[in-house]
CSV table of C-alpha atoms and ligand atoms in Angstrom, one decimal:
chain,number,residue,atom,x,y,z
A,95,UNK,CA,11.0,70.8,-31.1
A,96,UNK,CA,7.8,70.7,-29.1
A,97,UNK,CA,6.1,74.4,-29.9
A,98,UNK,CA,3.6,73.3,-28.0
A,99,UNK,CA,1.8,73.9,-25.6
A,100,UNK,CA,-1.3,74.2,-23.0
A,101,UNK,CA,-2.1,75.9,-21.1
A,102,UNK,CA,-6.1,75.8,-19.1
A,103,UNK,CA,-6.4,72.7,-19.8
A,104,UNK,CA,-6.7,73.3,-23.6
A,105,UNK,CA,-3.9,72.0,-25.6
A,106,UNK,CA,-2.0,74.3,-28.5
A,107,UNK,CA,-0.7,72.5,-31.5
A,108,UNK,CA,1.9,76.5,-31.4
A,109,UNK,CA,2.5,78.4,-28.5
A,110,UNK,CA,1.9,81.3,-31.5
A,111,UNK,CA,-0.7,82.7,-32.4
A,112,UNK,CA,-2.6,86.3,-32.7
A,113,UNK,CA,-3.1,88.8,-30.4
A,114,UNK,CA,-6.4,90.0,-30.7
A,115,UNK,CA,-7.1,93.0,-31.9
A,116,UNK,CA,-4.4,91.7,-35.2
A,117,UNK,CA,-6.6,90.1,-38.8
A,118,UNK,CA,-9.2,89.1,-36.6
A,119,UNK,CA,-11.8,91.2,-37.2
A,120,UNK,CA,-13.5,89.5,-40.0
A,121,UNK,CA,-14.8,85.6,-40.7
A,122,UNK,CA,-12.4,85.3,-43.7
A,123,UNK,CA,-9.9,86.9,-41.4
A,124,UNK,CA,-10.4,84.3,-39.2
A,125,UNK,CA,-10.6,81.1,-41.2
A,126,UNK,CA,-7.4,82.7,-43.0
A,127,UNK,CA,-6.5,82.7,-39.1
A,128,UNK,CA,-7.1,78.5,-39.4
A,129,UNK,CA,-6.0,77.7,-42.3
A,130,UNK,CA,-2.6,79.4,-40.8
A,131,UNK,CA,0.5,78.3,-38.6
A,132,UNK,CA,-1.3,80.7,-36.3
A,133,UNK,CA,-2.1,78.0,-32.6
A,134,UNK,CA,-5.1,79.8,-31.7
A,135,UNK,CA,-8.2,81.8,-33.3
A,136,UNK,CA,-8.5,84.8,-31.0
A,137,UNK,CA,-11.3,87.2,-32.5
A,138,UNK,CA,-11.6,90.6,-31.9
A,139,UNK,CA,-12.5,91.8,-28.5
A,140,UNK,CA,-16.3,92.4,-29.4
A,141,UNK,CA,-18.9,94.5,-28.2
A,142,UNK,CA,-22.7,94.1,-27.8
A,143,UNK,CA,-23.8,96.4,-30.4
A,144,UNK,CA,-21.9,95.8,-34.2
A,145,UNK,CA,-18.5,98.7,-34.3
A,146,UNK,CA,-16.9,100.9,-37.1
A,147,UNK,CA,-14.6,101.9,-35.3
A,148,UNK,CA,-12.8,105.1,-35.1
A,149,UNK,CA,-12.0,107.3,-37.9
A,150,UNK,CA,-8.7,106.7,-40.0
A,151,UNK,CA,-6.2,106.5,-40.5
A,152,UNK,CA,-6.4,104.7,-36.7
A,153,UNK,CA,-2.7,102.6,-37.7
A,154,UNK,CA,0.5,103.1,-38.3
A,155,UNK,CA,3.2,100.9,-38.7
A,156,UNK,CA,6.6,102.0,-38.0
A,157,UNK,CA,10.3,101.1,-37.2
A,158,UNK,CA,10.7,99.4,-34.0
A,159,UNK,CA,6.5,99.2,-34.0
A,160,UNK,CA,3.3,99.6,-34.3
A,161,UNK,CA,0.1,103.2,-32.4
A,162,UNK,CA,-3.2,102.0,-33.0
A,163,UNK,CA,-6.3,103.9,-32.4
A,164,UNK,CA,-9.1,101.3,-34.0
A,165,UNK,CA,-12.1,102.3,-31.2
A,166,UNK,CA,-13.6,98.3,-31.5
A,167,UNK,CA,-14.1,97.4,-34.5
A,168,UNK,CA,-16.1,94.3,-34.6
A,169,UNK,CA,-19.3,92.4,-35.7
A,170,UNK,CA,-21.0,92.8,-32.4
A,171,UNK,CA,-20.4,89.6,-30.1
A,172,UNK,CA,-23.6,87.7,-32.0
A,173,UNK,CA,-21.9,87.3,-34.9
A,174,UNK,CA,-18.9,85.5,-32.7
A,175,UNK,CA,-21.1,83.2,-30.9
A,176,UNK,CA,-22.4,82.1,-34.9
A,177,UNK,CA,-19.1,82.0,-36.4
A,178,UNK,CA,-17.3,80.1,-33.0
A,179,UNK,CA,-18.9,76.8,-34.4
A,180,UNK,CA,-17.8,76.5,-37.7
A,181,UNK,CA,-13.6,78.4,-36.4
A,182,UNK,CA,-13.8,75.4,-34.0
A,183,UNK,CA,-13.1,73.3,-36.9
A,184,UNK,CA,-9.1,73.9,-37.3
A,185,UNK,CA,-7.9,71.8,-34.9
A,186,UNK,CA,-6.6,74.4,-33.0
A,187,UNK,CA,-7.8,76.3,-29.7
A,188,UNK,CA,-10.3,79.1,-30.4
A,189,UNK,CA,-10.0,81.9,-27.8
A,190,UNK,CA,-12.9,84.6,-27.5
A,191,UNK,CA,-11.9,88.1,-26.2
A,192,UNK,CA,-14.6,89.8,-24.6
A,193,UNK,CA,-14.8,93.7,-24.2
A,194,UNK,CA,-18.0,95.6,-23.4
A,195,UNK,CA,-18.3,99.5,-23.7
A,196,UNK,CA,-19.8,100.0,-20.4
A,197,UNK,CA,-19.4,98.2,-17.1
A,198,UNK,CA,-23.0,95.7,-17.1
A,199,UNK,CA,-21.8,94.4,-21.3
A,200,UNK,CA,-19.5,92.1,-19.9
A,201,UNK,CA,-21.7,89.6,-18.3
A,202,UNK,CA,-24.3,89.7,-21.3
A,203,UNK,CA,-21.6,89.2,-23.5
A,204,UNK,CA,-20.6,86.4,-21.8
A,205,UNK,CA,-22.5,84.4,-21.4
A,206,UNK,CA,-23.8,84.1,-24.7
A,207,UNK,CA,-20.1,83.3,-25.7
A,208,UNK,CA,-20.3,81.1,-23.5
A,209,UNK,CA,-23.0,78.9,-25.0
A,210,UNK,CA,-21.1,79.0,-28.2
A,211,UNK,CA,-18.0,76.9,-26.5
A,212,UNK,CA,-14.8,79.2,-27.7
A,213,UNK,CA,-12.2,76.6,-26.2
A,214,UNK,CA,-11.4,80.0,-24.1
A,215,UNK,CA,-12.9,83.9,-23.5
A,216,UNK,CA,-10.4,86.5,-22.9
A,217,UNK,CA,-11.8,89.0,-20.7
A,218,UNK,CA,-9.6,92.7,-22.6
A,219,UNK,CA,-9.7,94.8,-19.2
A,220,UNK,CA,-7.7,96.9,-21.4
A,221,UNK,CA,-8.9,99.2,-24.5
A,222,UNK,CA,-7.7,101.8,-24.9
A,223,UNK,CA,-8.5,103.7,-27.4
A,224,UNK,CA,-12.8,104.5,-26.0
A,225,UNK,CA,-12.5,108.0,-26.1
A,226,UNK,CA,-13.8,108.8,-23.0
A,227,UNK,CA,-13.3,105.5,-21.2
A,228,UNK,CA,-10.4,104.7,-18.5
A,229,UNK,CA,-9.0,101.5,-18.4
A,230,UNK,CA,-11.0,99.5,-16.0
A,231,UNK,CA,-7.9,97.2,-16.6
A,232,UNK,CA,-6.1,100.5,-13.8
A,233,UNK,CA,-9.6,100.5,-11.7
A,234,UNK,CA,-8.8,97.2,-9.2
A,235,UNK,CA,-12.5,97.3,-7.6
A,236,UNK,CA,-14.5,98.3,-11.2
A,237,UNK,CA,-11.4,94.6,-12.3
A,238,UNK,CA,-12.3,92.4,-9.1
A,239,UNK,CA,-16.8,93.7,-9.9
A,240,UNK,CA,-16.2,93.0,-13.3
A,241,UNK,CA,-14.3,89.4,-12.8
A,242,UNK,CA,-16.6,88.0,-10.6
A,243,UNK,CA,-19.7,89.2,-12.8
A,244,UNK,CA,-18.6,87.1,-15.9
A,245,UNK,CA,-16.9,84.5,-13.4
A,246,UNK,CA,-20.0,83.4,-12.8
A,247,UNK,CA,-21.4,82.8,-16.6
A,248,UNK,CA,-17.9,81.6,-18.4
A,249,UNK,CA,-18.0,77.9,-17.8
A,250,UNK,CA,-15.1,77.8,-20.0
A,251,UNK,CA,-11.4,78.2,-19.0
A,252,UNK,CA,-11.4,82.3,-18.8
A,253,UNK,CA,-8.6,84.7,-19.1
A,254,UNK,CA,-8.3,88.6,-19.0
A,255,UNK,CA,-6.0,91.4,-20.6
A,256,UNK,CA,-4.0,92.6,-18.8
A,257,UNK,CA,-2.4,96.3,-19.6
A,258,UNK,CA,0.9,97.0,-19.2
A,259,UNK,CA,2.0,98.2,-14.9
A,260,UNK,CA,4.8,99.8,-13.8
A,261,UNK,CA,5.0,99.8,-10.8
A,262,UNK,CA,5.3,96.8,-8.1
A,263,UNK,CA,3.0,98.1,-6.5
A,264,UNK,CA,0.6,98.0,-8.3
A,265,UNK,CA,1.5,94.5,-10.0
A,266,UNK,CA,0.4,93.9,-6.1
A,267,UNK,CA,-2.9,94.4,-5.1
A,268,UNK,CA,-4.2,93.1,-8.9
A,269,UNK,CA,-1.8,89.7,-8.6
A,270,UNK,CA,-4.4,90.2,-5.1
A,271,UNK,CA,-7.3,90.7,-7.1
A,272,UNK,CA,-6.9,88.1,-9.8
A,273,UNK,CA,-6.7,85.3,-7.3
A,274,UNK,CA,-9.6,86.5,-5.5
A,275,UNK,CA,-11.9,85.7,-8.8
A,276,UNK,CA,-10.6,82.5,-9.7
A,277,UNK,CA,-9.0,83.0,-13.1
A,278,UNK,CA,-7.5,79.6,-15.3
A,279,UNK,CA,-5.0,82.4,-17.1
A,280,UNK,CA,-3.7,85.8,-17.9
A,281,UNK,CA,-2.5,87.7,-21.3
A,282,UNK,CA,0.3,90.6,-20.7
A,283,UNK,CA,0.4,93.1,-21.6
A,284,UNK,CA,-2.2,94.6,-23.9
A,285,UNK,CA,-1.0,98.1,-26.1
A,286,UNK,CA,0.9,100.7,-23.8
A,287,UNK,CA,-2.4,103.2,-23.4
A,288,UNK,CA,-1.8,107.4,-25.0
A,289,UNK,CA,1.8,106.8,-26.6
A,290,UNK,CA,2.1,109.4,-28.7
A,291,UNK,CA,3.8,109.7,-32.5
A,292,UNK,CA,4.9,112.4,-34.4
A,293,UNK,CA,5.7,112.7,-38.1
A,294,UNK,CA,8.3,115.7,-37.8
A,295,UNK,CA,8.2,116.4,-41.6
A,296,UNK,CA,4.7,116.8,-42.0
A,297,UNK,CA,5.1,118.2,-38.8
A,298,UNK,CA,1.7,116.2,-37.7
A,299,UNK,CA,0.7,113.3,-34.9
A,300,UNK,CA,0.4,109.3,-37.8
A,301,UNK,CA,-3.1,108.7,-36.4
A,302,UNK,CA,-6.8,110.7,-36.4
A,303,UNK,CA,-8.5,109.5,-33.1
A,304,UNK,CA,-8.2,111.5,-29.4
A,305,UNK,CA,-5.4,114.1,-30.9
A,306,UNK,CA,-2.9,111.0,-32.2
A,307,UNK,CA,-2.6,108.9,-29.1
A,308,UNK,CA,-3.1,105.6,-29.2
A,309,UNK,CA,-2.0,102.3,-27.4
A,310,UNK,CA,1.6,101.3,-28.7
A,311,UNK,CA,2.9,97.9,-29.9
A,312,UNK,CA,6.0,95.9,-31.1
A,313,UNK,CA,9.9,95.9,-30.0
A,314,UNK,CA,10.1,98.8,-28.2
A,315,UNK,CA,6.9,97.7,-25.7
A,316,UNK,CA,8.4,94.4,-25.1
A,317,UNK,CA,11.1,95.3,-22.0
A,318,UNK,CA,6.9,96.9,-19.9
A,319,UNK,CA,5.9,93.2,-22.1
A,320,UNK,CA,8.9,91.0,-20.1
A,321,UNK,CA,8.2,93.0,-17.1
A,322,UNK,CA,4.9,91.8,-16.5
A,323,UNK,CA,5.4,89.1,-17.7
A,324,UNK,CA,7.8,88.5,-14.9
A,325,UNK,CA,6.0,90.3,-12.7
A,326,UNK,CA,3.5,87.8,-12.8
A,327,UNK,CA,5.1,85.0,-13.2
A,328,UNK,CA,6.9,85.4,-10.1
A,329,UNK,CA,3.3,86.8,-7.8
A,330,UNK,CA,1.9,83.6,-8.8
A,331,UNK,CA,5.1,81.0,-8.7
A,332,UNK,CA,4.3,80.1,-12.1
A,333,UNK,CA,0.7,78.4,-11.1
A,334,UNK,CA,-1.6,80.3,-13.6
A,335,UNK,CA,-0.4,80.4,-16.8
A,336,UNK,CA,0.7,83.9,-18.3
A,337,UNK,CA,0.9,84.2,-22.3
A,338,UNK,CA,3.5,86.6,-23.0
A,339,UNK,CA,2.5,89.7,-25.7
A,340,UNK,CA,4.3,92.2,-26.2
A,341,UNK,CA,7.3,93.2,-28.3
A,342,UNK,CA,7.5,89.4,-30.2
A,343,UNK,CA,9.1,90.2,-33.5
A,344,UNK,CA,10.8,87.1,-33.9
A,345,UNK,CA,11.7,83.7,-32.6
A,346,UNK,CA,14.3,85.4,-30.0
A,347,UNK,CA,12.0,88.0,-29.0
A,348,UNK,CA,10.2,84.6,-28.0
A,349,UNK,CA,12.4,83.1,-26.3
A,350,UNK,CA,12.6,85.4,-23.5
A,351,UNK,CA,9.3,86.0,-23.6
A,352,UNK,CA,9.2,81.9,-22.5
A,353,UNK,CA,12.8,83.2,-20.0
A,354,UNK,CA,10.8,85.1,-18.2
A,355,UNK,CA,8.0,83.2,-17.6
A,356,UNK,CA,5.2,83.2,-20.5
A,357,UNK,CA,3.5,79.7,-21.6
A,358,UNK,CA,2.6,81.0,-25.4
A,359,UNK,CA,3.1,83.9,-26.8
A,360,UNK,CA,0.5,86.2,-28.8
A,361,UNK,CA,2.0,89.1,-31.9
A,362,UNK,CA,0.4,91.7,-32.6
A,363,UNK,CA,2.2,93.9,-34.4
A,364,UNK,CA,4.7,91.6,-36.2
A,365,UNK,CA,1.5,90.2,-38.0
A,366,UNK,CA,-0.1,93.9,-39.2
A,367,UNK,CA,3.2,94.2,-41.4
A,368,UNK,CA,4.1,91.5,-42.4
A,369,UNK,CA,0.8,88.6,-43.0
A,370,UNK,CA,0.3,85.2,-41.7
A,371,UNK,CA,3.1,83.9,-42.7
A,372,UNK,CA,5.1,85.1,-40.3
A,373,UNK,CA,3.4,82.2,-37.9
A,374,UNK,CA,6.7,79.9,-39.9
A,375,UNK,CA,9.5,82.7,-39.6
A,376,UNK,CA,8.7,82.9,-35.8
A,377,UNK,CA,7.8,79.0,-35.5
A,378,UNK,CA,11.0,79.0,-37.4
A,379,UNK,CA,13.0,80.9,-35.0
A,380,UNK,CA,12.2,79.5,-32.0
A,381,UNK,CA,12.8,75.9,-32.8
A,382,UNK,CA,16.4,77.5,-33.6
A,383,UNK,CA,16.7,79.1,-31.1
A,384,UNK,CA,15.6,76.3,-28.6
A,385,UNK,CA,17.6,73.9,-30.6
A,386,UNK,CA,20.8,76.0,-30.2
A,387,UNK,CA,20.2,76.8,-26.7
A,388,UNK,CA,19.9,72.8,-25.4
A,389,UNK,CA,16.0,73.1,-24.8
A,390,UNK,CA,13.6,70.5,-26.0
A,391,UNK,CA,10.2,72.5,-26.0
A,392,UNK,CA,8.7,75.9,-25.0
A,393,UNK,CA,7.3,74.3,-21.0
A,394,UNK,CA,11.6,73.2,-20.6
A,395,UNK,CA,12.6,76.5,-20.3
A,396,UNK,CA,9.8,78.3,-18.9
A,397,UNK,CA,10.2,80.7,-16.1
A,398,UNK,CA,14.3,79.9,-16.2
A,399,UNK,CA,15.2,83.0,-16.9
A,400,UNK,CA,17.9,83.9,-14.3
A,401,UNK,CA,18.7,87.2,-11.9
A,402,UNK,CA,21.9,87.9,-10.6
B,274,LIG,O1,-8.7,99.8,-30.5
B,274,LIG,C1,-8.4,98.8,-29.9
B,274,LIG,O2,-9.6,98.4,-30.7
B,274,LIG,C2,-8.0,98.5,-29.0
B,274,LIG,N1,-6.7,98.7,-29.0
B,274,LIG,C3,-5.8,98.1,-28.4
B,274,LIG,O3,-4.8,98.5,-28.2
B,274,LIG,N2,-6.1,96.9,-27.4
B,274,LIG,C4,-6.8,96.8,-27.4
B,274,LIG,O4,-7.6,96.3,-26.5
B,274,LIG,C5,-8.4,97.3,-28.3
B,274,LIG,I1,-10.5,96.5,-28.0
């Protein structure tokens, strides 16, 4: 079974890769991703200055998912610009995830990162965990302004990592914004922002930042992720490739993302919980599922989910 995929003209040896944020902050983590079965190396979203991130505990896994308020811990964009040439030696695409603490940070980072020639750049409009900072992706005007500014300085394929939307009207509005910004791929969804997990025995929240509020990931968000993948796949009639992120814990979850229109999938929670070995398991399970269903590749089943 062929598990390779192509996004914006870039060939991925496997359609399963890490989500920005999962095991991808340090050089050692990124090199380990390069040596693993991951289909790409996706960096942690980067800011201008290096950051320690939020106070711990800031990640908590539980049956069904995870909650995090990492607070953008990363080496700073200059360090990743220096790392990119080394990371490109592993025979798989390097995706640089660009964030920023303010709108002006994004083009500053994007211009320097673009010069380091990652295979693709993913603009993260959906970090939910910077205290006092609303998600850019929930502000269409700010999203359009920012995407147009970074598009001017990015010459490699540019994608956007979107937060979950919960209303078709929002899918429509963001679809129009994206259509006006020459976006080469989409990635959805980021974590479901500002959830709250409580430990009933200790009668406490489980993470420290923001009173325990954090982004949700894992099985519990799969249905939200699939809805967003499907909504944007339909809006763009499959013409903009979509990376499906959210709730992929096994091969069947990944298959569901492809049926809804994804061209590749990213994994976060399952990677943090299981480690890099998850890639081998996910690939084997996805290959078995495709074989069982009579599909020769993920491309064959893309967008094939039937309505009633
Ligand atoms: O807290 C984080 O660092 C973080 N956490 C997330 O769940 N999504 C993001 O985009 C980010 I930048």
